Amino acid sequence: MGAKERTILELQKKVDYLQKVADKVSPLEERIDNLEKRAISSKDILTLQEASVYIGVSLSQLYKLTSTQSIPHYKPRGKMCYFEKKELDAWLLRNHNGPDIIINNE
């Protein structure tokens, strides 16, 4: 076996090892995401990062929404943005489309 073949074999072993590591990391990332979402759902006041995850938009989109006063937010010290979860929920549900369904529990 020549040097080129040995190098290729070594690289393949490294690729296989990295694939095994990646396979182990992926489920951990999912668990971390789930834990973050649970932590956010238990809070009443959210930071900018938490609010972006909560409403499903990027940080840049959320910055744009705050700068145009399109979304309710608070800046108690003039710099950091905070959001009340109830207001975000109301903001998300503000433009109802479709039929109004009334369910009677009789």
Coordinates of N, CA and C in Angstrom, one line a residue:
M1 N 0.9 -1.2 0.0 CA 0.0 0.0 0.0 C 0.9 1.2 0.0
G2 N 0.6 2.1 -0.9 CA 1.4 3.3 -1.0 C 1.0 4.4 0.0
A3 N 1.8 5.5 0.0 CA 1.6 6.6 0.9 C 0.2 7.2 0.6
K4 N -0.1 7.3 -0.7 CA -1.4 8.0 -1.0 C -2.6 7.2 -0.5
E5 N -2.5 5.8 -0.7 CA -3.6 5.0 -0.2 C -3.7 5.1 1.3
R6 N -2.5 5.1 2.1 CA -2.6 5.2 3.5 C -3.2 6.5 4.0
T7 N -2.9 7.6 3.3 CA -3.4 8.9 3.6 C -4.9 8.9 3.4
I8 N -5.4 8.3 2.3 CA -6.8 8.2 2.0 C -7.5 7.4 3.1
L9 N -6.9 6.3 3.5 CA -7.5 5.4 4.5 C -7.6 6.2 5.8
E10 N -6.5 6.9 6.2 CA -6.5 7.7 7.4 C -7.6 8.8 7.4
L11 N -7.7 9.4 6.3 CA -8.7 10.5 6.1 C -10.1 9.9 6.2
Q12 N -10.3 8.7 5.7 CA -11.6 8.0 5.7 C -12.0 7.7 7.2
K13 N -11.0 7.2 7.9 CA -11.2 6.9 9.3 C -11.6 8.1 10.1
K14 N -10.9 9.3 9.8 CA -11.2 10.5 10.5 C -12.6 11.0 10.1
V15 N -13.0 10.8 8.9 CA -14.4 11.2 8.5 C -15.4 10.4 9.2
D16 N -15.1 9.1 9.3 CA -16.1 8.2 10.0 C -16.2 8.6 11.4
Y17 N -15.1 8.9 12.1 CA -15.1 9.3 13.5 C -15.9 10.6 13.6
L18 N -15.7 11.6 12.7 CA -16.4 12.8 12.8 C -17.9 12.6 12.6
Q19 N -18.3 11.7 11.7 CA -19.7 11.4 11.5 C -20.3 10.8 12.8
K20 N -19.6 9.9 13.5 CA -20.1 9.4 14.7 C -20.3 10.4 15.8
V21 N -19.4 11.4 15.8 CA -19.5 12.5 16.8 C -20.7 13.4 16.4
A22 N -20.9 13.6 15.1 CA -22.0 14.5 14.7 C -23.3 13.8 15.0
D23 N -23.4 12.5 14.8 CA -24.6 11.7 15.1 C -25.0 11.8 16.6
K24 N -24.0 11.9 17.5 CA -24.2 12.1 18.9 C -24.6 13.5 19.3
V25 N -24.1 14.5 18.6 CA -24.3 15.9 18.9 C -25.7 16.3 18.4
S26 N -26.2 15.8 17.3 CA -27.5 16.2 16.8 C -28.6 16.1 17.8
P27 N -28.8 14.9 18.4 CA -29.8 14.7 19.4 C -29.7 15.7 20.6
L28 N -28.4 15.9 21.0 CA -28.1 16.9 22.1 C -28.6 18.3 21.8
E29 N -28.4 18.7 20.5 CA -28.8 20.0 20.1 C -30.3 20.1 20.2
E30 N -31.0 19.1 19.8 CA -32.5 19.0 19.8 C -33.0 19.1 21.3
R31 N -32.3 18.4 22.2 CA -32.7 18.5 23.6 C -32.5 19.9 24.2
I32 N -31.4 20.5 23.8 CA -31.1 21.9 24.3 C -32.1 22.8 23.8
D33 N -32.5 22.7 22.5 CA -33.5 23.6 21.9 C -34.9 23.4 22.7
N34 N -35.2 22.2 23.0 CA -36.5 21.9 23.7 C -36.4 22.5 25.1
L35 N -35.3 22.4 25.8 CA -35.1 22.9 27.1 C -35.2 24.5 27.1
E36 N -34.6 25.1 26.1 CA -34.7 26.5 25.9 C -36.1 27.0 25.7
K37 N -36.9 26.3 24.9 CA -38.3 26.6 24.6 C -39.1 26.4 25.9
R38 N -38.8 25.4 26.7 CA -39.6 25.2 27.9 C -39.2 26.4 28.9
A39 N -38.0 26.7 29.0 CA -37.6 27.8 29.9 C -38.3 29.1 29.5
I40 N -38.3 29.4 28.2 CA -39.0 30.6 27.7 C -40.4 30.6 28.0
S41 N -41.1 29.4 27.8 CA -42.5 29.4 28.0 C -42.9 29.6 29.5
S42 N -42.0 29.5 30.4 CA -42.3 29.7 31.8 C -42.1 31.1 32.3
K43 N -41.5 31.9 31.4 CA -41.2 33.3 31.8 C -42.3 34.3 31.3
D44 N -42.5 35.4 32.1 CA -43.5 36.4 31.6 C -42.8 37.5 30.9
I45 N -41.5 37.8 31.2 CA -40.8 38.9 30.5 C -39.6 38.2 29.8
L46 N -39.5 38.6 28.5 CA -38.5 37.9 27.6 C -37.4 38.9 27.2
T47 N -36.2 38.5 27.0 CA -35.2 39.3 26.4 C -35.4 39.3 24.9
L48 N -34.6 40.0 24.2 CA -34.6 40.1 22.7 C -34.4 38.7 22.1
Q49 N -33.4 38.0 22.6 CA -33.1 36.7 22.0 C -34.2 35.7 22.3
E50 N -34.7 35.7 23.5 CA -35.8 34.8 23.9 C -37.1 35.2 23.1
A51 N -37.4 36.4 22.9 CA -38.5 36.8 22.1 C -38.4 36.4 20.7
S52 N -37.2 36.5 20.1 CA -37.1 36.0 18.7 C -37.3 34.5 18.6
V53 N -36.9 33.8 19.5 CA -37.2 32.3 19.5 C -38.7 32.1 19.7
Y54 N -39.3 32.8 20.7 CA -40.7 32.6 21.0 C -41.6 32.9 19.9
I55 N -41.3 34.0 19.1 CA -42.2 34.3 18.0 C -41.7 33.8 16.7
G56 N -40.5 33.2 16.7 CA -40.1 32.5 15.5 C -39.5 33.5 14.4
V57 N -38.9 34.5 14.8 CA -38.2 35.4 13.8 C -36.8 35.6 14.1
S58 N -36.0 36.0 13.2 CA -34.6 36.3 13.4 C -34.4 37.5 14.3
L59 N -33.2 37.6 14.9 CA -32.9 38.8 15.7 C -33.0 40.1 14.9
S60 N -32.5 40.0 13.6 CA -32.5 41.2 12.8 C -33.9 41.6 12.5
Q61 N -34.8 40.7 12.2 CA -36.2 41.0 12.0 C -36.8 41.6 13.2
L62 N -36.5 41.1 14.4 CA -37.1 41.6 15.6 C -36.6 43.0 15.9
Y63 N -35.3 43.3 15.6 CA -34.7 44.6 15.8 C -35.5 45.6 14.8
K64 N -35.8 45.1 13.6 CA -36.5 46.0 12.7 C -37.9 46.3 13.2
L65 N -38.6 45.3 13.7 CA -39.9 45.5 14.3 C -39.9 46.4 15.5
T66 N -38.9 46.4 16.3 CA -38.8 47.3 17.4 C -38.5 48.7 17.0
S67 N -37.6 48.8 16.0 CA -37.2 50.2 15.5 C -38.3 50.9 14.8
T68 N -39.2 50.2 14.2 CA -40.4 50.8 13.5 C -41.6 50.8 14.5
Q69 N -41.4 50.5 15.7 CA -42.5 50.5 16.7 C -43.6 49.6 16.3
S70 N -43.3 48.5 15.6 CA -44.4 47.6 15.1 C -44.7 46.5 16.1
I71 N -43.9 46.4 17.1 CA -44.1 45.3 18.1 C -44.0 45.9 19.5
P72 N -44.9 45.6 20.4 CA -44.7 46.1 21.8 C -43.5 45.7 22.5
H73 N -42.7 46.6 23.0 CA -41.5 46.3 23.7 C -41.2 47.4 24.7
Y74 N -40.2 47.1 25.6 CA -39.8 48.0 26.7 C -38.3 48.2 26.7
K75 N -37.9 49.4 26.9 CA -36.5 49.7 27.1 C -36.3 50.5 28.4
P76 N -36.3 49.8 29.5 CA -36.2 50.5 30.8 C -35.0 51.4 31.0
R77 N -33.9 51.0 30.4 CA -32.7 51.8 30.6 C -32.2 52.4 29.2
G78 N -33.1 52.3 28.3 CA -32.8 52.9 27.0 C -32.0 52.1 26.0
K79 N -31.6 50.9 26.5 CA -30.7 50.1 25.6 C -31.3 48.7 25.4
M80 N -31.4 48.0 26.5 CA -31.8 46.6 26.4 C -33.3 46.5 26.2
C81 N -33.7 45.6 25.2 CA -35.2 45.5 24.9 C -35.7 44.3 25.7
Y82 N -36.9 44.5 26.2 CA -37.7 43.4 26.9 C -39.1 43.4 26.3
F83 N -39.7 42.2 26.4 CA -41.0 42.0 25.8 C -41.8 41.2 26.9
E84 N -43.1 41.6 27.0 CA -44.0 40.9 27.8 C -44.7 39.8 27.0
K85 N -44.6 38.6 27.5 CA -45.1 37.5 26.7 C -46.6 37.6 26.3
K86 N -47.4 38.2 27.2 CA -48.8 38.3 26.9 C -49.0 39.3 25.7
E87 N -48.2 40.4 25.7 CA -48.3 41.3 24.6 C -47.8 40.7 23.3
L88 N -46.8 39.8 23.3 CA -46.3 39.2 22.1 C -47.4 38.2 21.6
D89 N -48.1 37.5 22.5 CA -49.2 36.6 22.1 C -50.3 37.4 21.4
A90 N -50.7 38.6 22.0 CA -51.7 39.4 21.4 C -51.2 39.9 20.1
W91 N -50.0 40.3 20.0 CA -49.4 40.8 18.7 C -49.5 39.7 17.6
L92 N -49.1 38.5 18.0 CA -49.1 37.4 17.1 C -50.6 37.1 16.6
L93 N -51.6 37.3 17.4 CA -52.9 37.0 17.1 C -53.8 38.2 16.6
R94 N -53.1 39.3 16.3 CA -53.8 40.5 16.0 C -54.6 40.5 14.7
N95 N -54.2 39.8 13.7 CA -54.9 39.9 12.4 C -55.6 38.5 12.1
H96 N -56.7 38.2 12.8 CA -57.3 36.9 12.6 C -57.9 36.9 11.2
N97 N -57.7 35.8 10.6 CA -58.3 35.5 9.2 C -59.0 34.2 9.3
G98 N -60.1 34.1 8.7 CA -60.9 32.9 8.7 C -62.2 33.1 9.5
P99 N -63.0 32.0 9.5 CA -64.3 32.1 10.2 C -64.1 32.2 11.7
D100 N -65.0 32.9 12.4 CA -65.0 32.8 13.8 C -65.8 31.6 14.2
I101 N -65.2 30.8 15.0 CA -65.9 29.5 15.5 C -66.2 29.7 16.9
I102 N -67.4 29.5 17.3 CA -67.9 29.5 18.7 C -68.2 28.1 19.1
I103 N -67.6 27.7 20.1 CA -67.8 26.3 20.6 C -68.6 26.4 21.9
N104 N -69.8 25.8 21.9 CA -70.6 25.7 23.1 C -70.4 24.4 23.8
N105 N -70.1 24.6 25.1 CA -69.9 23.4 25.9 C -71.2 23.2 26.7
E106 N -72.1 22.4 26.1 CA -73.4 22.2 26.8 C -73.5 20.8 27.3

